[in-house]
Amino acid sequence: MATWILVPCLGQLRTELNRIAPGRDTTSDGTIGDVAHQSRSSDHNDDEIGTVPIRDADSKHEVHAIDLDVDLRESDLTMEKVVQHIVARCRSGAEKRLRYVIYNRRIWEASNNWRQRSYTGDNAHTEHAHFSSSYETRYEASTASWQLEDIPVALTEADKKWLAAQIDKAATTAAERVWKTKWNINFEPGSTPYLAEAGNILAHVPGEHARGEALLNEIKTDVEKLLAE
């Protein structure tokens, strides 16, 4: 039996999904078709020896479809969001590598301007989403990003704590840099300044420390409001 490969564009899609959902279930993942697929025209068949809807220009043994399991096992990241993100990119013209997508009894097709319609095939595609790629060489071979990292998801509590810590660290470093530059204070960020230098600041800039603290507190309040949304 000839050795086949998944077209690179769909391999890239799977790679990016694995990156944003590293613990996802792969039980329902699929590429090359089974006996049932081989008995009919399907993008899951080897395009050189199987029955496929289109013949591409090369002589490589390729599969132009992939099924990806719906269970992503990530907080607030769902296959519905993944599908809608990809379909939206296709609809806008930003993505041209797909011919159609099937998921949860619905289908979106390039030939139908990516409008949603009901899918009534034997497999309702509730356990996996199906993606069929273009047979045009420049599209099937493209490994450009699918931009899955742009899918909006809610921040977890751990995300919020990490973000708050990073912002607090950046604000503190920026404040130290400003004070050192403005008053030519000779100490490294994070270290304790010489008493004479600290005294020089307090003697010549009354209230500067208090104003600095007030500004940082304002920033902290704004950040906490943002994270709470």
Tab-separated table of C-alpha atoms in Angstrom:
chain	number	residue	atom	x	y	z
A	1	MET	CA	0.000	0.000	0.000
A	2	ALA	CA	1.328	3.450	-0.930
A	3	THR	CA	2.613	5.702	1.825
A	4	TRP	CA	0.327	8.708	2.219
A	5	ILE	CA	0.619	12.026	4.032
A	6	LEU	CA	-1.881	14.505	5.409
A	7	VAL	CA	-1.756	17.706	3.369
A	8	PRO	CA	0.522	20.198	5.195
A	9	CYS	CA	-2.159	22.838	5.774
A	10	LEU	CA	-4.242	20.396	7.840
A	11	GLY	CA	-1.160	19.141	9.625
A	12	GLN	CA	-0.549	22.739	10.673
A	13	LEU	CA	-4.134	23.041	11.917
A	14	ARG	CA	-3.703	19.952	14.097
A	15	THR	CA	-0.354	21.206	15.399
A	16	GLU	CA	-1.850	24.539	16.435
A	17	LEU	CA	-4.824	22.879	18.114
A	18	ASN	CA	-2.404	20.665	20.058
A	19	ARG	CA	-0.525	23.798	21.111
A	20	ILE	CA	-3.544	25.611	22.565
A	21	ALA	CA	-5.117	22.412	23.946
A	22	PRO	CA	-2.155	20.162	24.832
A	23	GLY	CA	-4.252	17.799	26.941
A	24	ARG	CA	-7.076	17.359	24.439
A	25	ASP	CA	-8.694	13.995	23.755
A	26	THR	CA	-7.647	12.527	20.393
A	27	THR	CA	-9.911	9.472	20.431
A	28	SER	CA	-12.067	10.744	17.565
A	29	ASP	CA	-9.206	12.203	15.521
A	30	GLY	CA	-8.988	10.798	12.004
A	31	THR	CA	-7.208	11.192	8.662
A	32	ILE	CA	-7.091	8.294	6.190
A	33	GLY	CA	-10.521	6.790	5.600
A	34	ASP	CA	-11.712	3.385	6.700
A	35	VAL	CA	-13.339	0.757	4.458
A	36	ALA	CA	-16.615	2.676	4.455
A	37	HIS	CA	-14.873	5.816	3.214
A	38	GLN	CA	-12.956	3.846	0.579
A	39	SER	CA	-16.209	2.625	-0.943
A	40	ARG	CA	-17.287	6.151	-1.873
A	41	SER	CA	-15.855	9.511	-2.916
A	42	SER	CA	-14.273	11.097	0.145
A	43	ASP	CA	-11.580	13.626	1.033
A	44	HIS	CA	-10.399	11.038	3.580
A	45	ASN	CA	-9.168	8.787	0.762
A	46	ASP	CA	-5.660	8.721	-0.714
A	47	ASP	CA	-5.983	11.142	-3.627
A	48	GLU	CA	-3.792	9.055	-5.958
A	49	ILE	CA	-5.389	5.646	-5.596
A	50	GLY	CA	-8.724	6.320	-3.875
A	51	THR	CA	-11.935	7.946	-4.983
A	52	VAL	CA	-11.844	11.672	-4.278
A	53	PRO	CA	-14.006	14.580	-5.457
A	54	ILE	CA	-11.043	16.415	-7.024
A	55	ARG	CA	-7.640	15.462	-8.428
A	56	ASP	CA	-4.812	17.806	-7.496
A	57	ALA	CA	-1.843	18.735	-9.674
A	58	ASP	CA	0.871	16.698	-7.948
A	59	SER	CA	1.526	12.963	-7.764
A	60	LYS	CA	1.878	12.762	-3.979
A	61	HIS	CA	-0.304	10.352	-2.050
A	62	GLU	CA	-2.223	12.796	0.122
A	63	VAL	CA	-5.295	12.932	2.334
A	64	HIS	CA	-7.262	16.184	2.178
A	65	ALA	CA	-9.421	15.852	5.300
A	66	ILE	CA	-8.979	15.657	9.041
A	67	ASP	CA	-11.308	14.941	11.950
A	68	LEU	CA	-10.465	16.547	15.300
A	69	ASP	CA	-11.989	15.369	18.590
A	70	VAL	CA	-14.360	17.870	20.233
A	71	ASP	CA	-13.066	17.335	23.785
A	72	LEU	CA	-10.338	19.977	24.149
A	73	ARG	CA	-10.129	19.693	27.964
A	74	GLU	CA	-9.394	23.391	28.354
A	75	SER	CA	-11.289	25.938	30.450
A	76	ASP	CA	-13.588	28.011	28.215
A	77	LEU	CA	-12.027	26.686	24.980
A	78	THR	CA	-14.494	24.621	22.960
A	79	MET	CA	-14.585	23.089	19.510
A	80	GLU	CA	-17.527	25.379	18.792
A	81	LYS	CA	-15.233	28.373	19.315
A	82	VAL	CA	-12.528	26.801	17.156
A	83	VAL	CA	-14.965	26.103	14.327
A	84	GLN	CA	-16.564	29.544	14.466
A	85	HIS	CA	-13.129	31.187	14.492
A	86	ILE	CA	-12.006	29.274	11.410
A	87	VAL	CA	-15.286	29.749	9.543
A	88	ALA	CA	-15.199	33.494	10.278
A	89	ARG	CA	-11.701	33.692	8.800
A	90	CYS	CA	-12.885	31.793	5.723
A	91	ARG	CA	-15.945	34.018	5.378
A	92	SER	CA	-13.823	37.184	5.585
A	93	GLY	CA	-11.417	35.935	2.919
A	94	ALA	CA	-8.478	35.763	5.332
A	95	GLU	CA	-8.444	31.959	5.040
A	96	LYS	CA	-8.643	30.147	1.673
A	97	ARG	CA	-7.303	26.683	2.482
A	98	LEU	CA	-10.603	24.957	3.228
A	99	ARG	CA	-13.449	23.723	1.063
A	100	TYR	CA	-15.868	22.966	3.881
A	101	VAL	CA	-16.256	22.296	7.600
A	102	ILE	CA	-18.757	19.930	9.262
A	103	TYR	CA	-19.574	20.022	12.955
A	104	ASN	CA	-22.547	19.173	15.168
A	105	ARG	CA	-25.134	18.646	12.405
A	106	ARG	CA	-24.043	21.762	10.495
A	107	ILE	CA	-21.923	22.395	7.441
A	108	TRP	CA	-20.182	25.508	6.128
A	109	GLU	CA	-18.922	25.492	2.509
A	110	ALA	CA	-16.799	27.779	0.361
A	111	SER	CA	-19.212	27.097	-2.489
A	112	ASN	CA	-22.032	28.503	-0.330
A	113	ASN	CA	-20.106	31.618	0.775
A	114	TRP	CA	-19.535	29.930	4.144
A	115	ARG	CA	-23.167	30.228	5.147
A	116	GLN	CA	-24.327	27.705	7.721
A	117	ARG	CA	-26.838	25.042	6.746
A	118	SER	CA	-28.049	21.823	8.310
A	119	TYR	CA	-26.010	18.687	7.722
A	120	THR	CA	-28.050	15.500	7.369
A	121	GLY	CA	-25.337	12.944	6.659
A	122	ASP	CA	-25.168	9.600	8.466
A	123	ASN	CA	-22.502	10.919	10.849
A	124	ALA	CA	-23.769	13.971	12.748
A	125	HIS	CA	-20.182	14.969	13.615
A	126	THR	CA	-20.959	15.553	17.272
A	127	GLU	CA	-17.817	13.765	18.486
A	128	HIS	CA	-15.412	15.456	16.105
A	129	ALA	CA	-15.221	18.356	13.671
A	130	HIS	CA	-14.371	17.633	10.035
A	131	PHE	CA	-12.162	19.922	7.933
A	132	SER	CA	-11.707	19.376	4.188
A	133	SER	CA	-8.915	21.260	2.482
A	134	SER	CA	-8.419	22.761	-0.944
A	135	TYR	CA	-6.815	20.626	-3.651
A	136	GLU	CA	-4.999	23.650	-5.074
A	137	THR	CA	-1.254	23.195	-4.523
A	138	ARG	CA	-0.481	26.620	-3.054
A	139	TYR	CA	-3.263	26.246	-0.478
A	140	GLU	CA	-2.923	22.584	0.470
A	141	ALA	CA	0.825	23.038	0.962
A	142	SER	CA	0.609	26.231	3.024
A	143	THR	CA	1.664	25.985	6.666
A	144	ALA	CA	0.772	29.593	7.510
A	145	SER	CA	-0.769	30.074	10.951
A	146	TRP	CA	-4.475	29.436	11.446
A	147	GLN	CA	-4.365	32.098	14.183
A	148	LEU	CA	-5.998	29.800	16.744
A	149	GLU	CA	-4.264	31.721	19.513
A	150	ASP	CA	-6.627	34.612	18.734
A	151	ILE	CA	-9.674	32.654	19.922
A	152	PRO	CA	-11.055	34.590	22.918
A	153	VAL	CA	-11.256	32.631	26.164
A	154	ALA	CA	-12.008	33.708	29.717
A	155	LEU	CA	-9.061	34.093	32.073
A	156	THR	CA	-8.763	31.516	34.844
A	157	GLU	CA	-7.906	32.581	38.388
A	158	ALA	CA	-4.345	31.367	37.787
A	159	ASP	CA	-4.181	33.472	34.612
A	160	LYS	CA	-5.366	36.537	36.512
A	161	LYS	CA	-2.820	36.081	39.303
A	162	TRP	CA	0.003	35.621	36.809
A	163	LEU	CA	-1.071	38.685	34.796
A	164	ALA	CA	-1.397	40.834	37.925
A	165	ALA	CA	2.069	39.769	39.073
A	166	GLN	CA	3.604	40.567	35.699
A	167	ILE	CA	1.961	44.008	35.589
A	168	ASP	CA	3.039	44.752	39.168
A	169	LYS	CA	6.611	43.744	38.341
A	170	ALA	CA	6.646	45.883	35.185
A	171	ALA	CA	5.201	48.916	37.008
A	172	THR	CA	7.771	48.632	39.818
A	173	THR	CA	10.647	48.316	37.360
A	174	ALA	CA	9.397	51.315	35.375
A	175	ALA	CA	9.091	53.433	38.532
A	176	GLU	CA	12.626	52.538	39.620
A	177	ARG	CA	13.952	53.397	36.176
A	178	VAL	CA	12.239	56.801	36.172
A	179	TRP	CA	13.575	57.724	39.631
A	180	LYS	CA	17.088	56.578	38.794
A	181	THR	CA	17.139	58.519	35.515
A	182	LYS	CA	15.514	61.687	36.843
A	183	TRP	CA	17.674	62.021	39.944
A	184	ASN	CA	20.783	60.180	38.738
A	185	ILE	CA	20.464	57.643	41.525
A	186	ASN	CA	23.218	55.071	41.283
A	187	PHE	CA	21.588	51.777	42.231
A	188	GLU	CA	20.333	48.734	40.367
A	189	PRO	CA	16.564	48.111	40.035
A	190	GLY	CA	15.379	46.019	42.957
A	191	SER	CA	18.280	46.939	45.230
A	192	THR	CA	18.151	49.262	48.246
A	193	PRO	CA	19.495	52.787	47.487
A	194	TYR	CA	22.123	54.402	49.692
A	195	LEU	CA	20.670	56.323	52.617
A	196	ALA	CA	22.277	59.547	51.344
A	197	GLU	CA	20.593	59.146	47.954
A	198	ALA	CA	17.232	58.460	49.552
A	199	GLY	CA	17.717	61.485	51.782
A	200	ASN	CA	18.583	63.621	48.760
A	201	ILE	CA	15.279	62.686	47.115
A	202	LEU	CA	13.247	63.388	50.243
A	203	ALA	CA	15.025	66.710	50.842
A	204	HIS	CA	14.605	68.065	47.324
A	205	VAL	CA	11.349	66.457	46.255
A	206	PRO	CA	8.854	66.703	49.127
A	207	GLY	CA	5.929	64.337	48.628
A	208	GLU	CA	7.475	62.598	45.584
A	209	HIS	CA	7.406	59.192	47.280
A	210	ALA	CA	3.775	59.608	48.291
A	211	ARG	CA	2.799	60.694	44.786
A	212	GLY	CA	4.635	57.717	43.323
A	213	GLU	CA	2.813	55.335	45.622
A	214	ALA	CA	-0.510	56.959	44.790
A	215	LEU	CA	0.149	56.532	41.060
A	216	LEU	CA	1.056	52.861	41.463
A	217	ASN	CA	-2.089	52.310	43.544
A	218	GLU	CA	-4.167	53.866	40.761
A	219	ILE	CA	-2.565	51.521	38.242
A	220	LYS	CA	-3.212	48.557	40.534
A	221	THR	CA	-6.881	49.545	40.918
A	222	ASP	CA	-7.306	49.839	37.127
A	223	VAL	CA	-5.686	46.443	36.623
A	224	GLU	CA	-7.918	44.802	39.222
A	225	LYS	CA	-11.002	46.266	37.504
A	226	LEU	CA	-9.769	44.917	34.164
A	227	LEU	CA	-9.137	41.448	35.530
A	228	ALA	CA	-12.551	41.379	37.183
A	229	GLU	CA	-14.333	41.914	33.871
